[in-house]
Amino acid sequence: MAMPKLAPAPAAHDKLKALGILALNGMFDEMDAVGVLRYAITEVLPGDLAIVSSFGADSAVLLHMVAQVDPSLPVYFLETGKHFPETLAYVETLKTTLGLSNVRAILPDAKDVLRFDPNGDLWETDPDSCCHIRKTEPLEPITEQFGGWVTGRKRYQTTERGVLPHFELTSDDRIKVNPLAYFSDADVVEYRQAHRLPEHPLYAKGYKSIGCAPCTSVVAEGEDPRAGRWRGLNKKECGIHYDFSGAIANPMTAAARHTLWKDGAFIADPFKDWEEGANPSEARYVHVPLPVFLANRAEFLANPHPLGLLVSPGEKIEDVADDLARFASVAVRFPAFSDGRGYSTARLLVERLKYAGEIRAVGDVLQDQIPHMRRCGFNALVVTHEPTRQALIENRLPEMALFYQPVGVTEVPVGTRPFLRRVS
Ligand code: SF4
C-alpha cells in the first residue's frame, strides 16, 4: 500500500502537509503505539527524528518501544540541575536495561543560570522563567536539528491534552509524534508489568508524574496524575509543548487567561485569587484580601509560602504597614474605571511605606489609565480588556507630557525580560 511520506522539515507550512498529517492520524488504531513509532522512525522522518524524555514515572514504556524499533534513536534528557537523585539514577537504569545507546543530556547555559537564578530559587518566584532558562532555551537549538520529535504525552493527563492526536504539525512545520496519545494510566501500568520494566523509584511513593524536585509533589488517590506538578500555581506545562498547531491543541489559550503584564511582556501569573474558607496556614501564591489577613494575621505570618495582599477601595494599606515585607506582591483593585482610590494606595506603598515588591493593578484596567498607574508605582497589570492587551503588546500607550500631580517615584520603563530577548 502506498503510504503518505513527509519530507523532513520543509520550508513552508502548507496545506498538503496538513493533509498528510490528517492521513497519518487516520492510519493507525488508537492503541497501536509501536506501529505509530515504527512508521514515524522508518517512513515519515528516517534519520530525522529524536525524542525528549523526562525519565519520569511512565517514561520506561515509550523508551522500551523506542528500543524495540531503533535503540540508537537520539534520546535527549533535559538535565535541569533540579531533578531528584532518584531520577538521575533511573536514567542509568533504563539505559542499561533497555540497551539505549544514544542518550544525550541537555544542560542549561551556565551563564544564564548564574545571571538569572544565582540562588537556585527562581522556580519559587518565577517558575516560567526558571523553565525557560532550564528547558526551553537549551532545547531550542537541539529541536532545530530535527524534522520531528517523539513525545510521551497522553490524552488523559490534562484537559488541555484531551484531543491530542498521534501526529501533530507544529507552527514551524515540524512533526510531533505522540505514540501514547490514547494510553490510559492503566494501559501504562499494564504495559510496564507485561514487559517487566523497571519502575521509577518514586512512583510507589505516590509520585505519578515526575519532573524537577522543587515542582513535583505526591498525588492523592483520584487526583489528576499531573496535579502534583507545579501544585498551587497557574502552570501546567513547562513551555516546551506550547508550540503546537492551535487547531489541534493549544495550551496557550488556557494559559492566556492567567497572564500578567510585567517588565514589558505578558507572562504566566503564578498568583491565584483567595478562595473563601481557604486555610491561611496552607495558602500559597494567593492574594489574601486585607481584612482576611488582619483576621488571621498570626497564621499568615507563620505560613512559609509566597503570599500576596489584595487591597480594595476603602481599605487602609497603613493597617498592614508592619507586615508589608511578608508579601511578594500587592494587588490593588480598581472596581471601576472612574474609581481613583487605587492610585493613592500605590503612592502610599511606594513613597511612604517604601514597599519595593510587585504592585499590580487588577480590575478595570484600561489603556488610558496605564501611564497614571505607572507614575504612581504600579509595576504589573492584570488586563482582561482585549484592546488594552493589544495596545500593550504593540506599545501603543497614550503619551502624557503634562501631569497635574507630580509623584515621587521614577516611572517604570516598559522594560525587557533579558533572556526572552537574547542577543547573540
Ligand atoms: S520544573 Fe521547576 S525547577 Fe524545573 S525548570 Fe521548571 S520551574 Fe525550574
Coordinates of C-alpha atoms and ligand atoms in Angstrom, one line a residue:
M1 CA 0.0 0.0 0.0
A2 CA 1.3 3.4 -0.9
M3 CA 1.8 5.4 2.3
P4 CA 2.0 9.2 2.6
K5 CA 5.6 10.1 3.1
L6 CA 6.5 13.5 4.5
A7 CA 9.7 15.3 3.7
P8 CA 11.8 16.3 6.7
A9 CA 11.4 19.9 7.9
P10 CA 10.1 21.5 4.8
A11 CA 10.2 25.3 4.4
A12 CA 6.5 26.0 4.3
H13 CA 3.6 25.1 6.4
D14 CA 1.3 24.2 3.5
K15 CA -2.0 22.6 3.1
L16 CA -0.6 19.4 1.6
K17 CA 1.5 18.8 4.7
A18 CA -1.5 19.4 7.0
L19 CA -3.5 16.9 4.9
G20 CA -0.6 14.4 5.2
I21 CA -0.8 14.7 9.0
L22 CA -4.6 14.1 8.8
A23 CA -3.9 11.0 6.7
L24 CA -1.3 9.8 9.1
N25 CA -3.7 10.1 12.0
G26 CA -6.2 8.0 10.2
M27 CA -3.8 5.2 9.5
F28 CA -3.3 3.7 13.0
D29 CA -5.5 2.1 15.6
E30 CA -5.8 4.2 18.8
M31 CA -3.6 1.7 20.7
D32 CA -1.1 0.9 18.0
A33 CA 1.7 2.9 19.7
V34 CA 4.6 0.7 18.4
G35 CA 3.1 0.9 14.8
V36 CA 2.9 4.7 15.1
L37 CA 6.5 4.9 16.3
R38 CA 7.9 2.4 13.8
Y39 CA 6.2 4.3 10.9
A40 CA 7.5 7.6 12.1
I41 CA 11.1 6.4 12.5
T42 CA 11.3 4.3 9.3
E43 CA 9.0 6.1 6.9
V44 CA 8.0 9.6 7.9
L45 CA 11.3 11.0 9.2
P46 CA 14.1 8.4 8.8
G47 CA 17.2 9.7 10.5
D48 CA 15.5 13.0 11.3
L49 CA 13.6 12.1 14.4
A50 CA 14.5 12.3 18.1
I51 CA 12.9 12.0 21.5
V52 CA 13.0 14.1 24.6
S53 CA 12.4 12.0 27.7
S54 CA 11.9 13.2 31.2
F55 CA 12.8 9.7 32.5
G56 CA 9.8 10.2 34.7
A57 CA 7.2 7.8 36.1
D58 CA 6.0 6.3 32.9
S59 CA 8.9 7.1 30.6
A60 CA 10.0 3.4 30.5
V61 CA 7.0 2.4 28.3
L62 CA 7.9 4.7 25.4
L63 CA 11.6 4.1 25.8
H64 CA 11.0 0.4 25.7
M65 CA 9.1 0.9 22.4
V66 CA 12.0 3.0 21.1
A67 CA 14.5 0.3 22.0
Q68 CA 12.4 -2.2 20.0
V69 CA 12.3 -0.1 16.9
D70 CA 15.7 1.7 17.0
P71 CA 17.8 1.7 20.1
S72 CA 20.1 4.2 18.5
L73 CA 17.4 6.9 18.2
P74 CA 18.7 10.1 19.9
V75 CA 17.1 10.3 23.3
Y76 CA 17.5 13.8 24.9
F77 CA 17.2 14.3 28.6
L78 CA 16.8 17.8 30.0
E79 CA 19.2 17.8 32.9
T80 CA 17.9 21.0 34.6
G81 CA 20.0 20.5 37.6
K82 CA 16.8 20.3 39.7
H83 CA 16.0 16.6 39.3
F84 CA 15.5 14.1 42.2
P85 CA 18.6 12.0 42.6
E86 CA 16.3 9.0 42.1
T87 CA 15.5 10.3 38.5
L88 CA 19.2 10.6 37.7
A89 CA 19.7 7.0 38.9
Y90 CA 16.7 5.9 36.8
V91 CA 18.3 7.4 33.7
E92 CA 21.2 5.0 34.1
T93 CA 18.9 2.0 35.0
L94 CA 16.9 2.5 31.8
K95 CA 19.9 3.0 29.6
T96 CA 21.4 -0.3 30.7
T97 CA 18.1 -2.3 31.0
L98 CA 16.7 -1.3 27.6
G99 CA 20.0 -1.0 25.7
L100 CA 19.5 2.6 24.7
S101 CA 22.8 3.6 23.0
N102 CA 22.2 7.3 22.3
V103 CA 21.0 9.1 25.4
R104 CA 22.2 12.7 25.5
A105 CA 21.9 15.2 28.3
I106 CA 20.9 18.8 27.6
L107 CA 22.3 21.3 30.1
P108 CA 21.2 24.9 30.7
D109 CA 23.6 27.6 29.8
A110 CA 25.7 28.1 33.0
K111 CA 25.9 31.9 32.3
D112 CA 22.1 32.1 32.2
V113 CA 21.7 30.2 35.4
L114 CA 24.3 32.4 37.1
R115 CA 22.7 35.6 35.9
F116 CA 19.0 34.8 36.4
D117 CA 19.0 32.2 39.1
P118 CA 22.1 32.7 41.2
N119 CA 20.4 31.4 44.4
G120 CA 18.7 28.5 42.7
D121 CA 15.2 29.6 43.9
L122 CA 13.8 31.1 40.7
W123 CA 11.4 28.2 40.5
E124 CA 9.6 29.6 43.5
T125 CA 9.2 33.2 42.4
D126 CA 9.0 32.9 38.6
P127 CA 8.7 29.2 37.5
D128 CA 8.0 30.2 33.9
S129 CA 11.4 31.9 33.7
C130 CA 13.0 29.0 35.5
C131 CA 11.6 26.6 32.9
H132 CA 12.6 29.0 30.2
I133 CA 16.3 29.0 31.1
R134 CA 16.5 25.4 32.1
K135 CA 14.3 23.8 29.4
T136 CA 13.1 26.0 26.6
E137 CA 16.3 27.8 25.8
P138 CA 18.6 24.7 26.0
L139 CA 16.2 22.6 23.9
E140 CA 15.7 25.2 21.1
P141 CA 18.9 24.7 19.2
I142 CA 18.5 20.9 19.5
T143 CA 15.0 20.9 18.1
E144 CA 16.1 22.9 15.1
Q145 CA 18.4 20.0 14.1
F146 CA 15.4 17.5 13.6
G147 CA 12.4 17.4 11.5
G148 CA 10.3 15.9 14.2
W149 CA 10.0 14.7 17.8
V150 CA 8.6 11.8 19.7
T151 CA 6.8 12.7 22.9
G152 CA 5.3 10.6 25.7
R153 CA 2.2 12.9 26.2
K154 CA -1.2 11.3 26.7
R155 CA -4.8 12.5 26.3
Y156 CA -5.8 11.6 29.8
Q157 CA -3.1 13.6 31.5
T158 CA -4.8 17.0 31.4
T159 CA -7.9 18.5 29.9
E160 CA -5.6 20.6 27.6
R161 CA -4.3 17.4 26.2
G162 CA -7.7 15.8 25.8
V163 CA -7.7 15.9 22.0
L164 CA -4.1 15.0 21.4
P165 CA -3.6 13.0 18.2
H166 CA -0.8 10.6 17.2
F167 CA 0.8 13.1 14.8
E168 CA 0.8 16.9 15.1
L169 CA 2.2 19.6 12.8
T170 CA 3.9 22.4 14.8
S171 CA 3.8 26.0 13.7
D172 CA 7.4 25.8 12.5
D173 CA 6.5 22.8 10.2
R174 CA 8.0 20.1 12.4
I175 CA 6.1 16.9 13.3
K176 CA 5.4 15.8 16.9
V177 CA 4.7 12.1 17.2
N178 CA 2.7 11.1 20.2
P179 CA 2.6 7.2 20.1
L180 CA 1.0 7.0 23.6
A181 CA -1.7 9.6 23.0
Y182 CA -4.5 7.1 23.7
F183 CA -2.9 5.3 26.5
S184 CA -4.6 5.5 29.9
D185 CA -2.8 5.2 33.3
A186 CA -4.0 1.6 33.4
D187 CA -2.5 0.9 30.0
V188 CA 0.8 2.2 31.1
V189 CA 0.8 0.1 34.2
E190 CA -0.2 -3.0 32.2
Y191 CA 2.5 -2.4 29.6
R192 CA 5.1 -1.9 32.3
Q193 CA 4.1 -5.1 34.0
A194 CA 3.8 -7.2 30.8
H195 CA 7.4 -6.2 29.9
R196 CA 8.7 -6.2 33.4
L197 CA 10.0 -2.7 33.1
P198 CA 11.8 -1.1 36.0
E199 CA 9.7 1.4 37.9
H200 CA 10.8 4.9 38.8
P201 CA 11.9 4.7 42.4
L202 CA 9.4 7.5 43.4
Y203 CA 6.3 6.0 41.7
A204 CA 5.4 3.7 44.6
K205 CA 5.7 6.7 46.9
G206 CA 2.8 8.4 45.2
Y207 CA 4.6 10.5 42.5
K208 CA 2.6 9.9 39.4
S209 CA 4.1 12.5 37.2
I210 CA 7.7 13.3 37.9
G211 CA 9.6 16.4 36.9
C212 CA 12.0 18.7 38.8
A213 CA 12.1 18.0 42.5
P214 CA 11.0 21.5 43.7
C215 CA 8.0 21.5 41.4
T216 CA 6.8 17.9 41.9
S217 CA 4.6 16.6 44.8
V218 CA 2.8 13.4 45.7
V219 CA -0.6 12.9 44.0
A220 CA -3.6 11.8 46.1
E221 CA -5.8 8.9 45.1
G222 CA -8.3 10.0 42.4
E223 CA -6.4 13.2 41.6
D224 CA -5.3 14.1 38.1
P225 CA -1.8 12.4 37.7
R226 CA -0.3 15.8 36.8
A227 CA -1.9 17.6 39.8
G228 CA 1.4 17.2 41.6
R229 CA 3.3 19.3 39.0
W230 CA 3.6 23.0 40.0
R231 CA 0.9 22.4 42.6
G232 CA -0.9 25.6 43.6
L233 CA 0.4 27.5 40.6
N234 CA -1.4 28.6 37.4
K235 CA 1.1 26.5 35.5
K236 CA 0.6 23.1 33.8
E237 CA 3.2 22.9 31.1
C238 CA 6.9 23.8 31.1
G239 CA 6.6 25.8 27.9
I240 CA 8.3 23.4 25.5
H241 CA 4.9 22.0 24.5
Y242 CA 3.3 25.4 23.7
D243 CA 4.2 25.3 20.0
F244 CA 1.6 23.0 18.6
S245 CA -0.9 23.8 16.0
G246 CA -3.8 25.7 17.6
A247 CA -6.2 23.6 15.5
I248 CA -5.2 20.5 17.5
A249 CA -4.4 21.6 21.0
N250 CA -3.4 25.0 22.2
P251 CA -2.4 25.2 25.9
M252 CA -1.5 28.8 25.4
T253 CA -5.2 29.6 25.0
A254 CA -5.9 28.4 28.5
A255 CA -2.7 29.9 29.8
A256 CA -3.5 33.3 28.3
R257 CA -6.4 33.7 30.8
H258 CA -3.8 33.8 33.6
T259 CA -1.3 36.3 32.3
L260 CA 0.2 39.3 33.9
W261 CA 1.8 42.3 32.1
K262 CA 5.2 42.8 33.7
D263 CA 8.5 44.1 32.5
G264 CA 7.2 44.7 29.0
A265 CA 5.6 41.3 28.3
F266 CA 2.7 39.2 29.2
I267 CA 3.9 36.4 31.4
A268 CA 2.1 33.5 33.2
D269 CA 0.8 34.7 36.5
P270 CA 1.8 32.4 39.4
F271 CA -0.8 34.0 41.7
K272 CA -4.4 33.0 42.2
D273 CA -7.4 34.6 43.9
W274 CA -8.1 33.9 47.5
E275 CA -11.0 31.4 47.9
E276 CA -13.4 31.9 50.8
G277 CA -12.8 29.4 53.6
A278 CA -9.3 28.5 52.5
N279 CA -6.8 27.6 55.2
P280 CA -4.5 30.5 56.0
S281 CA -1.7 28.2 57.0
E282 CA -1.6 26.4 53.6
A283 CA -2.2 29.4 51.3
R284 CA 0.4 29.7 48.6
Y285 CA 0.7 32.2 45.8
V286 CA -2.7 33.8 46.5
H287 CA -3.6 37.5 47.1
V288 CA -5.1 37.5 50.5
P289 CA -7.8 40.2 51.0
L290 CA -6.6 42.7 53.5
P291 CA -9.4 42.1 56.0
V292 CA -8.8 38.3 55.8
F293 CA -5.1 38.9 56.5
L294 CA -5.9 41.0 59.6
A295 CA -8.3 38.5 60.9
N296 CA -5.8 35.6 60.6
R297 CA -2.5 37.5 60.9
A298 CA -0.6 35.0 63.1
E299 CA -1.4 32.1 60.7
F300 CA -0.4 34.0 57.6
L301 CA 2.8 35.2 59.2
A302 CA 3.7 31.7 60.2
N303 CA 2.9 30.4 56.7
P304 CA 6.2 29.8 54.8
H305 CA 4.8 30.1 51.3
P306 CA 4.9 33.1 49.0
L307 CA 1.8 35.3 49.5
G308 CA 0.3 38.5 48.1
L309 CA -2.1 41.0 49.5
L310 CA -5.3 42.3 47.9
V311 CA -6.3 45.9 48.7
S312 CA -9.8 47.1 47.8
P313 CA -11.0 50.7 47.8
G314 CA -11.8 51.9 51.3
E315 CA -9.3 49.6 52.9
K316 CA -6.3 51.2 54.6
I317 CA -2.9 49.9 53.5
E318 CA -1.4 51.5 56.6
D319 CA -3.1 48.8 58.7
V320 CA -0.6 46.3 57.4
A321 CA 2.4 48.6 57.3
D322 CA 4.5 46.4 59.6
D323 CA 3.8 43.3 57.6
L324 CA 4.4 44.5 54.1
A325 CA 7.7 42.7 53.7
R326 CA 5.8 39.5 54.1
F327 CA 4.2 40.0 50.7
A328 CA 5.8 39.3 47.3
S329 CA 3.0 41.2 45.6
V330 CA 0.3 43.7 46.5
A331 CA -2.7 43.8 44.2
V332 CA -4.7 47.0 44.2
R333 CA -8.2 46.7 43.0
F334 CA -9.9 49.1 40.5
P335 CA -13.6 48.0 40.6
A336 CA -14.4 50.7 38.0
F337 CA -12.5 52.9 35.6
S338 CA -13.7 56.0 37.4
D339 CA -12.5 54.9 40.9
G340 CA -9.2 56.6 41.5
R341 CA -8.6 55.4 45.1
G342 CA -6.1 52.8 44.0
Y343 CA -3.7 55.4 42.8
S344 CA -3.4 56.8 46.3
T345 CA -2.8 53.3 47.7
A346 CA 0.1 52.7 45.3
R347 CA 1.7 56.1 46.1
L348 CA 1.4 55.3 49.8
L349 CA 3.0 51.9 49.3
V350 CA 6.0 53.3 47.4
E351 CA 6.5 56.8 48.8
R352 CA 5.6 56.5 52.5
L353 CA 5.8 52.8 53.3
K354 CA 8.8 52.1 51.0
Y355 CA 7.4 48.9 49.7
A356 CA 9.7 47.6 47.0
G357 CA 7.9 44.5 45.8
E358 CA 5.4 44.0 43.0
I359 CA 2.4 46.4 42.9
R360 CA -0.2 45.2 40.5
A361 CA -3.4 46.8 39.3
V362 CA -6.3 44.5 39.0
G363 CA -9.9 45.0 37.9
D364 CA -11.0 47.7 35.4
V365 CA -7.6 48.4 33.9
L366 CA -7.9 50.3 30.7
Q367 CA -5.4 51.8 28.3
D368 CA -5.8 55.5 29.3
Q369 CA -5.1 54.7 33.0
I370 CA -1.8 52.9 32.5
P371 CA 0.5 55.9 32.2
H372 CA -1.0 57.3 35.5
M373 CA -0.7 53.9 37.1
R374 CA 3.0 53.6 36.2
R375 CA 3.7 57.1 37.6
C376 CA 2.1 56.1 40.9
G377 CA 4.3 53.0 41.2
F378 CA 2.4 50.1 39.6
N379 CA 4.9 47.8 38.0
A380 CA 2.5 45.0 37.0
L381 CA -1.0 44.9 35.5
V382 CA -3.7 42.2 35.2
V383 CA -5.5 43.2 32.0
T384 CA -8.6 41.5 30.7
H385 CA -9.7 44.2 28.3
E386 CA -8.7 42.9 24.9
P387 CA -8.0 46.2 23.1
T388 CA -5.8 47.3 26.1
R389 CA -3.9 44.0 26.0
Q390 CA -3.3 44.6 22.3
A391 CA -2.2 48.2 22.9
L392 CA 0.4 47.0 25.5
I393 CA 1.7 44.3 23.1
E394 CA 2.1 46.9 20.4
N395 CA 3.5 49.5 22.7
R396 CA 0.6 52.0 21.9
L397 CA 0.1 53.7 25.2
P398 CA -1.1 57.3 25.2
E399 CA 1.7 59.8 25.7
M400 CA 1.3 62.1 28.7
A401 CA 3.6 65.2 28.6
L402 CA 1.9 67.1 31.4
F403 CA 0.9 65.8 34.9
Y404 CA -1.1 67.8 37.4
Q405 CA 0.0 65.8 40.4
P406 CA 3.8 65.1 40.4
V407 CA 4.7 61.9 42.1
G408 CA 7.9 60.9 43.9
V409 CA 8.7 57.8 42.0
T410 CA 10.6 57.1 38.9
E411 CA 8.4 55.8 36.1
V412 CA 8.8 52.1 35.4
P413 CA 10.0 51.8 31.8
V414 CA 8.5 49.2 29.6
G415 CA 11.5 47.1 30.1
T416 CA 12.7 43.7 29.0
R417 CA 13.0 40.2 30.2
P418 CA 16.6 39.9 29.0
F419 CA 16.6 36.2 28.5
L420 CA 13.5 36.4 26.3
R421 CA 15.3 38.7 24.0
R422 CA 18.6 37.1 23.8
V423 CA 21.2 38.9 21.8
S424 CA 23.6 36.5 20.1
Ligands
SF4_1 S1 10.1 22.4 36.6 FE1 10.5 23.8 38.3 S2 12.7 23.6 38.8 FE2 12.3 22.6 36.8 S3 12.9 24.2 35.4 FE3 10.6 24.3 35.7 S4 10.4 25.8 37.4 FE4 12.5 25.2 37.3

